[in-house]
mmCIF file with all atom_site columns, C-alpha atoms and ligand atoms in Angstrom:
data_model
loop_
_atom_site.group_PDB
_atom_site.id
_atom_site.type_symbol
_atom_site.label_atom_id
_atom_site.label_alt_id
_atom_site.label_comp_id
_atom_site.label_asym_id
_atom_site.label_entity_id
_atom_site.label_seq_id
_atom_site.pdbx_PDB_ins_code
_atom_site.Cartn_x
_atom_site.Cartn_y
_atom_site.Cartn_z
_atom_site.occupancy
_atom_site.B_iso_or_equiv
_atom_site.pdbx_formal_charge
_atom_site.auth_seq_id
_atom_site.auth_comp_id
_atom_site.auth_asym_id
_atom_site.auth_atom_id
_atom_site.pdbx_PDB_model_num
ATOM   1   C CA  . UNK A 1 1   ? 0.000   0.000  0.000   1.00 0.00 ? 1   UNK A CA  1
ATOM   2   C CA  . UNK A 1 2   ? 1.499   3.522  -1.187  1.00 0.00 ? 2   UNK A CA  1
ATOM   3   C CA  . UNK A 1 3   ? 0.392   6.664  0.835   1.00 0.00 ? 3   UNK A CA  1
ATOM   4   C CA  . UNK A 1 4   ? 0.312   9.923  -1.588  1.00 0.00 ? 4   UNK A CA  1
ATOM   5   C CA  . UNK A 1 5   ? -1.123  13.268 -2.104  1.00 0.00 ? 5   UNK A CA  1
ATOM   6   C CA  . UNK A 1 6   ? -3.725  13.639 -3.955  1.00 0.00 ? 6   UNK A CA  1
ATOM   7   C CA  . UNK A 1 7   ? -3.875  14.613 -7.878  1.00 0.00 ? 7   UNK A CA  1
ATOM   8   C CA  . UNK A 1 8   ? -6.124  16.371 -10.478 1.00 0.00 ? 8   UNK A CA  1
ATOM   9   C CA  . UNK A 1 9   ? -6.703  12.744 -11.833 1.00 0.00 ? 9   UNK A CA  1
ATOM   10  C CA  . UNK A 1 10  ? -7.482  11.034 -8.630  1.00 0.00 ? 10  UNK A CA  1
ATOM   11  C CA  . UNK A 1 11  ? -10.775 12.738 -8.039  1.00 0.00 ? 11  UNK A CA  1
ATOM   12  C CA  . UNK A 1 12  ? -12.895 10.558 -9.854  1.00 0.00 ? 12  UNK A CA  1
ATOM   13  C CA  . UNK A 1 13  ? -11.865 7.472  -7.675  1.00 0.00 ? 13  UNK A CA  1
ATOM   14  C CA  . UNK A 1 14  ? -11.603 9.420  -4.402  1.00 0.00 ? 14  UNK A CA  1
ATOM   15  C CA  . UNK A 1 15  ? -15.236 10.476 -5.495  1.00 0.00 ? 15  UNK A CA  1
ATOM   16  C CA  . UNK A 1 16  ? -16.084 7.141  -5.645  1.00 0.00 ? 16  UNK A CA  1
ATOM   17  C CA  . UNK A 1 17  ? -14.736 6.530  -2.747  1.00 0.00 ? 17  UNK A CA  1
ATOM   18  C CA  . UNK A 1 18  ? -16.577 8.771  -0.399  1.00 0.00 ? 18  UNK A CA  1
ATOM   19  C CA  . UNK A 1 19  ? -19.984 7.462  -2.052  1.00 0.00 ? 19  UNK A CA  1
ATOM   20  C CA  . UNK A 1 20  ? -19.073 3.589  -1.207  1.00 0.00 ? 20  UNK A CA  1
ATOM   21  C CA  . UNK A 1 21  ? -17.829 4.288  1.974   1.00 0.00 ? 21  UNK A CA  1
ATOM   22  C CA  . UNK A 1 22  ? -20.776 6.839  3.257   1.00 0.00 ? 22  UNK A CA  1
ATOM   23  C CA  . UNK A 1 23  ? -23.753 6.060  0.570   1.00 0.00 ? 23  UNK A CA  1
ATOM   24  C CA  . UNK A 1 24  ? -25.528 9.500  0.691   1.00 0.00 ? 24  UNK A CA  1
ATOM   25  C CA  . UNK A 1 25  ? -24.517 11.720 3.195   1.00 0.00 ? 25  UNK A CA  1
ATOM   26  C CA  . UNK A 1 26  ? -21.091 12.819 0.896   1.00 0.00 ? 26  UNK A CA  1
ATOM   27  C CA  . UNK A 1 27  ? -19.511 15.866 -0.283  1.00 0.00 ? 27  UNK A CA  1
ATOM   28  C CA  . UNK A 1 28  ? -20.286 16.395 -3.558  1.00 0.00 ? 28  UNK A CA  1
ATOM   29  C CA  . UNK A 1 29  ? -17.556 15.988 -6.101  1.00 0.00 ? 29  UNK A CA  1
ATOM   30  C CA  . UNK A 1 30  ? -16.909 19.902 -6.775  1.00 0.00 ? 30  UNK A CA  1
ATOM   31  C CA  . UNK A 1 31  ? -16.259 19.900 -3.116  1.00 0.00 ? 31  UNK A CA  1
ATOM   32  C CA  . UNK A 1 32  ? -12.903 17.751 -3.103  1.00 0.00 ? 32  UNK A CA  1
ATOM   33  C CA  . UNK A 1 33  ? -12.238 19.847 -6.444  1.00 0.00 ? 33  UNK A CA  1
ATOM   34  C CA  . UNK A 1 34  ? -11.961 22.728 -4.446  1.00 0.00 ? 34  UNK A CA  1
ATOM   35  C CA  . UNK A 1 35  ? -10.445 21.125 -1.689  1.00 0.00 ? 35  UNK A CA  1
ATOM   36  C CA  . UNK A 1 36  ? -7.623  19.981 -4.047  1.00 0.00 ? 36  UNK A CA  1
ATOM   37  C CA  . UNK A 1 37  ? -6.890  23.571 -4.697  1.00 0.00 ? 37  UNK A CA  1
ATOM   38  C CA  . UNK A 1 38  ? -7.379  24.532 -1.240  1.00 0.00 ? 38  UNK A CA  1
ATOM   39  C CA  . UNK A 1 39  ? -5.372  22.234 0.763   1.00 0.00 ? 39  UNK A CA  1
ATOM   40  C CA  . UNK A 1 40  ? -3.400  19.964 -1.287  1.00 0.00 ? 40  UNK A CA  1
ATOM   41  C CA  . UNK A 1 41  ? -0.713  19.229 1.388   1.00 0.00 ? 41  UNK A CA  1
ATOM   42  C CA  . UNK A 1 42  ? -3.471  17.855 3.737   1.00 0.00 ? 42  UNK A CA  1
ATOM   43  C CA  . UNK A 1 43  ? -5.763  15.742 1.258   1.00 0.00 ? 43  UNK A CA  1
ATOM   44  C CA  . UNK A 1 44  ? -3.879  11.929 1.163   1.00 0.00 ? 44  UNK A CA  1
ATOM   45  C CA  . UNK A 1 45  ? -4.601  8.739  -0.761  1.00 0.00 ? 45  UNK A CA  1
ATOM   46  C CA  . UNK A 1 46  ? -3.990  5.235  -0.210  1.00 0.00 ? 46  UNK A CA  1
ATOM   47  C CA  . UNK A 1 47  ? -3.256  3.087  -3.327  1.00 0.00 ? 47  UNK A CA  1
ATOM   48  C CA  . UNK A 1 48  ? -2.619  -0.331 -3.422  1.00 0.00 ? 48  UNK A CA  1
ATOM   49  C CA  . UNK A 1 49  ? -0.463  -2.623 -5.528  1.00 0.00 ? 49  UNK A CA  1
ATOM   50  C CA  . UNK A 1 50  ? -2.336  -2.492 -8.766  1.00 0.00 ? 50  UNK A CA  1
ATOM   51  C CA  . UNK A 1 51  ? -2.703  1.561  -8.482  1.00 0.00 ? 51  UNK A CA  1
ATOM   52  C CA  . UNK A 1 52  ? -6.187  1.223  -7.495  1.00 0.00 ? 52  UNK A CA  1
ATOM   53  C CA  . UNK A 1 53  ? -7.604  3.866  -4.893  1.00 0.00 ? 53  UNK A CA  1
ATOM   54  C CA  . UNK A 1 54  ? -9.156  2.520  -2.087  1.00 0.00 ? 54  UNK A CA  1
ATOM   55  C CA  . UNK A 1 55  ? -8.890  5.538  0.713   1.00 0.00 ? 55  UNK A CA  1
ATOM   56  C CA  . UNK A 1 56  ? -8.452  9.474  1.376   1.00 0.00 ? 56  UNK A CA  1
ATOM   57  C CA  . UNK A 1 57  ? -7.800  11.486 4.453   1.00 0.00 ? 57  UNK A CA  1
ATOM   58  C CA  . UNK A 1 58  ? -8.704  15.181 4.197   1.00 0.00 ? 58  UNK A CA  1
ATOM   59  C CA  . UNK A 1 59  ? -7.544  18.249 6.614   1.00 0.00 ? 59  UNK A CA  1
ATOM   60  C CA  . UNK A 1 60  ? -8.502  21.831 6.324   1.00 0.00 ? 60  UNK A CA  1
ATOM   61  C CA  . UNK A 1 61  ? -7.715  24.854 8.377   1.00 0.00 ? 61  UNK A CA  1
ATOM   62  C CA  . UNK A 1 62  ? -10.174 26.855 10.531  1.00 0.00 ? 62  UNK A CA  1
ATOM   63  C CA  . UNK A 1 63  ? -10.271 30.812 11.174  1.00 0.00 ? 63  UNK A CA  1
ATOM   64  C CA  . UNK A 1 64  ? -7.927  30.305 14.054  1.00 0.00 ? 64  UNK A CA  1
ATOM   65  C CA  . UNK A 1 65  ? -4.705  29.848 12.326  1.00 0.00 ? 65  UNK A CA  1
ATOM   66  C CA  . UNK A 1 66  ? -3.244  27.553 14.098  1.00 0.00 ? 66  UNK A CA  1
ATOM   67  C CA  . UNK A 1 67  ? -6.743  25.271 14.648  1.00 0.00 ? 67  UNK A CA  1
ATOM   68  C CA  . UNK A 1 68  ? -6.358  22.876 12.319  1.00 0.00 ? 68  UNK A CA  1
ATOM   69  C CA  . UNK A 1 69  ? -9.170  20.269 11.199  1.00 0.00 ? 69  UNK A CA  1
ATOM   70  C CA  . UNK A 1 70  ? -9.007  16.476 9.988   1.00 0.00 ? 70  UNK A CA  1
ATOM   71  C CA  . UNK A 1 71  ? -12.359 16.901 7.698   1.00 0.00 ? 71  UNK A CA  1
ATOM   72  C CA  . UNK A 1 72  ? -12.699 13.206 6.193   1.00 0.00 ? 72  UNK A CA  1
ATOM   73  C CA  . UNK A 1 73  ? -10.743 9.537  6.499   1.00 0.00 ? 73  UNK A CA  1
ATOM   74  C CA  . UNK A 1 74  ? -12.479 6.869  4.613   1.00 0.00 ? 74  UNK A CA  1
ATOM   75  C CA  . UNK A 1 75  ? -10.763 3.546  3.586   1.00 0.00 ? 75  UNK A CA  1
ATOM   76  C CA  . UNK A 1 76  ? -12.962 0.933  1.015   1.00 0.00 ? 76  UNK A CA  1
ATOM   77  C CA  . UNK A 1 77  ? -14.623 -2.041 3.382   1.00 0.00 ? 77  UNK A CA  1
ATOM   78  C CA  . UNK A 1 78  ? -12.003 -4.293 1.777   1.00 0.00 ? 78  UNK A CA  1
ATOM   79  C CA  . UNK A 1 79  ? -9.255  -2.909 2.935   1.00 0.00 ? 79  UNK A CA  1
ATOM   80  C CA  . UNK A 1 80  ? -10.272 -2.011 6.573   1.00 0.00 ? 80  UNK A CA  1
ATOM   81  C CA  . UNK A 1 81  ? -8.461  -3.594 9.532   1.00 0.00 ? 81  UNK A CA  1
ATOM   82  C CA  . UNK A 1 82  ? -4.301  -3.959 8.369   1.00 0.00 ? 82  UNK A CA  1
ATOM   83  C CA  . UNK A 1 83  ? -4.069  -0.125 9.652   1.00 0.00 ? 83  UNK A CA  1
ATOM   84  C CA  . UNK A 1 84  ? -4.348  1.628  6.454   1.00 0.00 ? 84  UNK A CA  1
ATOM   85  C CA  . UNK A 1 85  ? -6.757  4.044  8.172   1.00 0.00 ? 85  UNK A CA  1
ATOM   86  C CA  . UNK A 1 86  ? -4.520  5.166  10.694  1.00 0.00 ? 86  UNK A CA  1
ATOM   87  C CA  . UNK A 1 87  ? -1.424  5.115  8.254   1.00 0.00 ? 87  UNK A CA  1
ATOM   88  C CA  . UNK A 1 88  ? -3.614  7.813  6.364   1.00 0.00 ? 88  UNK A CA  1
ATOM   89  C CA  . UNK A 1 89  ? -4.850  9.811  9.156   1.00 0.00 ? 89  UNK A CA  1
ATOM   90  C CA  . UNK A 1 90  ? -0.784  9.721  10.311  1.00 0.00 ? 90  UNK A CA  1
ATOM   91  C CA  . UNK A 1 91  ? -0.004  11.104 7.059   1.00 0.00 ? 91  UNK A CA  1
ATOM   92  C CA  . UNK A 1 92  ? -2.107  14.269 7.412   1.00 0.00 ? 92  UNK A CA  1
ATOM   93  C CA  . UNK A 1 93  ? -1.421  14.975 11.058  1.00 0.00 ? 93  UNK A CA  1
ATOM   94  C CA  . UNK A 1 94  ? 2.281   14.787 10.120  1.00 0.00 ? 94  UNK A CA  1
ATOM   95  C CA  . UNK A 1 95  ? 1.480   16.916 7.100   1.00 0.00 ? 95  UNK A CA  1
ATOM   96  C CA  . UNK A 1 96  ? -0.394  19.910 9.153   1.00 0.00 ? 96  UNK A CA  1
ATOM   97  C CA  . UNK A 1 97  ? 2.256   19.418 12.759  1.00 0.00 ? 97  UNK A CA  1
ATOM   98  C CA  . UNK A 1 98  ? 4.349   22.260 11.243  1.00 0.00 ? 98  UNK A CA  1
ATOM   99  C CA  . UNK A 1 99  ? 1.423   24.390 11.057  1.00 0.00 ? 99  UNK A CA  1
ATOM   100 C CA  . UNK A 1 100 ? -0.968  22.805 13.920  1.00 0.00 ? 100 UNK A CA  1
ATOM   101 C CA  . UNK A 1 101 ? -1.311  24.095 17.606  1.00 0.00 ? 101 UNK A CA  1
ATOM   102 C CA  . UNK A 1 102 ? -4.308  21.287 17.448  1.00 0.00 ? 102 UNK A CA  1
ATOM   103 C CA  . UNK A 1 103 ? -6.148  19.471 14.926  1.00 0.00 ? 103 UNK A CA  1
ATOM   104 C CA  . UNK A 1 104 ? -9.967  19.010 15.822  1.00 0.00 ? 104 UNK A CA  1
ATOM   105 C CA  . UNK A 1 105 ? -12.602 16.369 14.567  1.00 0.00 ? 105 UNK A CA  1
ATOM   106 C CA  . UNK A 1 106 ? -15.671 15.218 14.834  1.00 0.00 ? 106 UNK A CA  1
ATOM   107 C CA  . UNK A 1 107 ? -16.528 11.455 15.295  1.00 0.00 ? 107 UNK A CA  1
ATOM   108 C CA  . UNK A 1 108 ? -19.855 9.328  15.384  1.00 0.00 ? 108 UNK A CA  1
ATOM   109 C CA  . UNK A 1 109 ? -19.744 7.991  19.119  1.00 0.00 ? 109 UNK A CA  1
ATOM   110 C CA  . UNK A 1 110 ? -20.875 4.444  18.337  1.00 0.00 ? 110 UNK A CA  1
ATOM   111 C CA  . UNK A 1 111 ? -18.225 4.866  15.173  1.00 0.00 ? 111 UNK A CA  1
ATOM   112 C CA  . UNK A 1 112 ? -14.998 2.078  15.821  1.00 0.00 ? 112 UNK A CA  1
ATOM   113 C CA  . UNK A 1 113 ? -13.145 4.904  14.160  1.00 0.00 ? 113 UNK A CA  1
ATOM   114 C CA  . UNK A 1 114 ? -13.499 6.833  17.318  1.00 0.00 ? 114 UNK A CA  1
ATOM   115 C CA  . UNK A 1 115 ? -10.841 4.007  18.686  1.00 0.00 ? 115 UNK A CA  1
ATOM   116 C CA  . UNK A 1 116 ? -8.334  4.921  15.907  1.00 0.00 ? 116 UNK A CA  1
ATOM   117 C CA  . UNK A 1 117 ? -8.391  8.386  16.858  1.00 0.00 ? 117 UNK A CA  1
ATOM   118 C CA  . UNK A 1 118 ? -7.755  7.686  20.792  1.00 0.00 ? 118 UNK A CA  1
ATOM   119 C CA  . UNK A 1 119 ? -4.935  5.787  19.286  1.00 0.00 ? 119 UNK A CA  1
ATOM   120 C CA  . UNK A 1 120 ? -3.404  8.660  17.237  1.00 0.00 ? 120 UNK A CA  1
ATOM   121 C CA  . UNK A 1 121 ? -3.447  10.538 20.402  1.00 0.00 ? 121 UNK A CA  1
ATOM   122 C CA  . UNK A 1 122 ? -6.779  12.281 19.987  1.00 0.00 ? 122 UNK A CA  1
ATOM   123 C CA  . UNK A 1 123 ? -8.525  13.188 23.222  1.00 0.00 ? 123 UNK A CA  1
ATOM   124 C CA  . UNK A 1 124 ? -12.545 13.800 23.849  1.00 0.00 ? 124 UNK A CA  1
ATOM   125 C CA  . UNK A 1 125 ? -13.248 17.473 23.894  1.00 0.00 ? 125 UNK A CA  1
ATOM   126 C CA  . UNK A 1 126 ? -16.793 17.647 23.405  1.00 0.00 ? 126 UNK A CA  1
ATOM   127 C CA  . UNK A 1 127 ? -19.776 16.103 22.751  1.00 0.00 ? 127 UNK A CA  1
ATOM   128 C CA  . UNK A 1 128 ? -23.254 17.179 20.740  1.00 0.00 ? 128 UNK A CA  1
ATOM   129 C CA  . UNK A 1 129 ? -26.031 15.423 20.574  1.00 0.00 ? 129 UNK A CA  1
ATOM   130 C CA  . UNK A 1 130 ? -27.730 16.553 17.214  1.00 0.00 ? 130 UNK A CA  1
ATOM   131 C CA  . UNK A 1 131 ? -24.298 18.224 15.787  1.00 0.00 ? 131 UNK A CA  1
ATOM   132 C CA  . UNK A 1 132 ? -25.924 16.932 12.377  1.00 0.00 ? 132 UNK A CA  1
ATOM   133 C CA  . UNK A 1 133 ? -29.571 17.383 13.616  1.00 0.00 ? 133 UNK A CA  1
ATOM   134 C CA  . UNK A 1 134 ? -31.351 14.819 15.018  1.00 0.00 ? 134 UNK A CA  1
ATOM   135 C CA  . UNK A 1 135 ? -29.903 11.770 15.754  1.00 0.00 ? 135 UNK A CA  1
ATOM   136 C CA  . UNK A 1 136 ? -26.731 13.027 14.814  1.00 0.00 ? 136 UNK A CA  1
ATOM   137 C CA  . UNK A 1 137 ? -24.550 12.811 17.581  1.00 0.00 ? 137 UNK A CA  1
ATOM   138 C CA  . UNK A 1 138 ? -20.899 13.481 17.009  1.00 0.00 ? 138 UNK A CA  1
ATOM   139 C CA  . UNK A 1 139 ? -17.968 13.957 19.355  1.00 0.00 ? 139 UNK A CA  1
ATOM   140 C CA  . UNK A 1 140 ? -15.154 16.224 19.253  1.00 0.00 ? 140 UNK A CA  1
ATOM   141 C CA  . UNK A 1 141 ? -11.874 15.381 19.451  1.00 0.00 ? 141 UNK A CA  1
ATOM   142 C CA  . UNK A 1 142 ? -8.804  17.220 19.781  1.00 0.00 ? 142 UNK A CA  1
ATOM   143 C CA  . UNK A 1 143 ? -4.856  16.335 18.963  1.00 0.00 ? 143 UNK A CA  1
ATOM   144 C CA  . UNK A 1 144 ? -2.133  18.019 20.287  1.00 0.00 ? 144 UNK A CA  1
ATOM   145 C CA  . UNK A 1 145 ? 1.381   18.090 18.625  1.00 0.00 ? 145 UNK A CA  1
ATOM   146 C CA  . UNK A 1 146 ? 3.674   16.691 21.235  1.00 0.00 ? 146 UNK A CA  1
HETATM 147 C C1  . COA B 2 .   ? -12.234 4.497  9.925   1.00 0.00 ? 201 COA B C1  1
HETATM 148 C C2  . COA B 2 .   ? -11.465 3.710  8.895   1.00 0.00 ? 201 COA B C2  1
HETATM 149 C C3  . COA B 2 .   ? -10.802 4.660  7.899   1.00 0.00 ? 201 COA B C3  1
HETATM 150 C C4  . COA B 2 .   ? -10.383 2.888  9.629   1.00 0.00 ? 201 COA B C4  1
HETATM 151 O O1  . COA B 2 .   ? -9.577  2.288  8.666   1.00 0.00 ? 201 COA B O1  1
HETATM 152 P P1  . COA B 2 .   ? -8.794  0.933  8.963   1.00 0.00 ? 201 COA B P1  1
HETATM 153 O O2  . COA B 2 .   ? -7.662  0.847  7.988   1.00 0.00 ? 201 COA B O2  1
HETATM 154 O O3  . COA B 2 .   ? -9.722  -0.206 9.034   1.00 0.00 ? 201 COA B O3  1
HETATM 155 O O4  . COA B 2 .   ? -8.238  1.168  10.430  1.00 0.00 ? 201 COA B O4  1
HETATM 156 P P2  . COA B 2 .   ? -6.893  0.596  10.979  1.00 0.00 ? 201 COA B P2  1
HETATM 157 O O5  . COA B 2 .   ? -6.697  -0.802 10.485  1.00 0.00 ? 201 COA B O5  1
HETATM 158 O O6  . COA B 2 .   ? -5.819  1.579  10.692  1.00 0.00 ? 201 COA B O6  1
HETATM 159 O O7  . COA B 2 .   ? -7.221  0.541  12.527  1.00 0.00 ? 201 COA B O7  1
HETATM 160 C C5  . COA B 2 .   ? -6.555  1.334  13.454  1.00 0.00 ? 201 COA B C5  1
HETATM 161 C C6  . COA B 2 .   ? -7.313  1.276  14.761  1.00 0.00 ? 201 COA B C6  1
HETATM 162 O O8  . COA B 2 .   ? -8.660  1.683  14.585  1.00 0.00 ? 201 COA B O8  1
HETATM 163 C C7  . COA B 2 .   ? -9.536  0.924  15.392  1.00 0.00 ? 201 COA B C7  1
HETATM 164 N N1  . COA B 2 .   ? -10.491 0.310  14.503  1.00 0.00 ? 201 COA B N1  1
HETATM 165 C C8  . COA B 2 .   ? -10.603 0.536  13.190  1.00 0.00 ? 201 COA B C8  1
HETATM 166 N N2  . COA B 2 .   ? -11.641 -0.117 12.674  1.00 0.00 ? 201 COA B N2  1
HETATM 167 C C9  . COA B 2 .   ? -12.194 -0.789 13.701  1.00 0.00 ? 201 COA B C9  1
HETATM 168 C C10 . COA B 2 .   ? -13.309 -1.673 13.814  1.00 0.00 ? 201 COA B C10 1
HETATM 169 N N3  . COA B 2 .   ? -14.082 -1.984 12.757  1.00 0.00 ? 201 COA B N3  1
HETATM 170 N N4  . COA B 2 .   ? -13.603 -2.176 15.022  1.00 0.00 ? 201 COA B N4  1
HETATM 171 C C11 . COA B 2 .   ? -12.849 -1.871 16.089  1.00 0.00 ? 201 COA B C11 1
HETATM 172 N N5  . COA B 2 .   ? -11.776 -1.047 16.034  1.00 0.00 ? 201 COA B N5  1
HETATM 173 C C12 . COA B 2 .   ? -11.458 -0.525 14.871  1.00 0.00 ? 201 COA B C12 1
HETATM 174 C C13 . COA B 2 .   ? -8.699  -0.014 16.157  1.00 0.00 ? 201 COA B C13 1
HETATM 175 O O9  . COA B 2 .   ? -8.489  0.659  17.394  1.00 0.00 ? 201 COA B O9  1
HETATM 176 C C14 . COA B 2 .   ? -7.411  -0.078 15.400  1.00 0.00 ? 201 COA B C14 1
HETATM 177 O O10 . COA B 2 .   ? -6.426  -0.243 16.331  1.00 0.00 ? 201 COA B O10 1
HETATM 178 P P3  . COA B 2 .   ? -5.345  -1.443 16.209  1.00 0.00 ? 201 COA B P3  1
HETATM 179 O O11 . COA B 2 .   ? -4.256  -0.840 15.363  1.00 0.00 ? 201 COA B O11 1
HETATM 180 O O12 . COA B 2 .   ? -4.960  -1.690 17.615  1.00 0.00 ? 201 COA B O12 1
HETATM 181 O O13 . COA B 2 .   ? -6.031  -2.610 15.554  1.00 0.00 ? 201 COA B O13 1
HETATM 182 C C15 . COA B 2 .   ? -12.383 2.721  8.119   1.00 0.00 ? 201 COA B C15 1
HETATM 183 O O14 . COA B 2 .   ? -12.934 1.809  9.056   1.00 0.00 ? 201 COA B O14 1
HETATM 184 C C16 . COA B 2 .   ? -13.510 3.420  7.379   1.00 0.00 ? 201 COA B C16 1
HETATM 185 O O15 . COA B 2 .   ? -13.347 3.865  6.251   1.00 0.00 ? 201 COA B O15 1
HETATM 186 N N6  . COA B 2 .   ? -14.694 3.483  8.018   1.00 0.00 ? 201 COA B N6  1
HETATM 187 C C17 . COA B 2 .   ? -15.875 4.091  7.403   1.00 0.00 ? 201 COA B C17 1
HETATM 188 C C18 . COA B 2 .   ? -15.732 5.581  7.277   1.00 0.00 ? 201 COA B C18 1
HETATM 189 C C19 . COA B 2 .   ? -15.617 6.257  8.614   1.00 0.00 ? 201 COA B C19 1
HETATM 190 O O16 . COA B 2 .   ? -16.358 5.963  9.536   1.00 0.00 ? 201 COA B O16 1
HETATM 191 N N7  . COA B 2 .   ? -14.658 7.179  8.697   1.00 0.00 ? 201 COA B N7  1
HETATM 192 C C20 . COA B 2 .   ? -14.419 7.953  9.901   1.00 0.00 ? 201 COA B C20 1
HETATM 193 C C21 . COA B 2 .   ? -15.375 9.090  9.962   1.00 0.00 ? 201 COA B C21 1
HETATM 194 S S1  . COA B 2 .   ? -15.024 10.104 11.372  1.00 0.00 ? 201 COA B S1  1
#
């Protein structure tokens, strides 16, 4: 498995990705277009042997300049569980630590992903019930540069 940045070309697949992974609620494809131009040092892929995409990790910056935010991690089902996921997530926190007093999230509760965050490092700093509406709970979670 190769770890990159993310390319013009990729977007199709990383697309893809983000509509296997989370079925409808995605950002639309213009969105990682824009995020491409925006933040290309934070947006990472994972490709495997045959050059196929199967994950991205996103990060974007907040009004607080040194507030940093991991927006996105998504890794296709069939490649879940050999620690691709946190590879990818590693990549982007070690991308933004030059700029990063602390990089924020927000996490489904009952999500196993919330594990792979304490693991990174990432500590509970919130919690809202309806932070998508209604039955939309989401944590926040916070990571320090140490
Ligand atoms: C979250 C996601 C990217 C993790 O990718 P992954 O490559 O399977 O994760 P890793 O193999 O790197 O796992 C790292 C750690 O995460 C935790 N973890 C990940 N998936 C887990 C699962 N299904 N059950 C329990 N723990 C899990 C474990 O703590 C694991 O620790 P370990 O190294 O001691 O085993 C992947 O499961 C995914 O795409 N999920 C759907 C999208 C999603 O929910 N994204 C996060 C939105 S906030």
């Amino acid at each position: 498995m190769t770890l990159r940045p993310v390319r013009l070309a990729d977007l199709p697949a990383v697309f893809a990705i983000e509509q296997a992974v989370f079925g409808g609620h995605v950002y639309p494809d213009f969105f990682f277009r824009q995020a491409l131009e925006l933040w290309p040092d934070w947006f990472w892929l994972a490709e495997n042997g045959d050059g196929d995409i199967v994950g991205y990790a996103l990060g974007a910056p907040s009004q607080r300049p040194d507030e940093l935010w991991l927006l996105s991690l998504a890794l296709l089902p069939a490649c879940r569980g050999q620690g691709v996921g946190r590879a990818l997530a590693q990549a982007v926190l070690d991308a933004m630590r030059p700029r990063a007093r602390s990089v924020q999230l927000t996490v489904d509760p009952a999500n196993p992903a919330a594990a792979l965050y304490r693991r990174l490092g990432f500590v509970e700093a919130g919690r809202d019930d309806g932070y998508f509406g209604p039955g939309e709970p989401r944590l926040l979670m916070r990571w320090q540069p140490g």
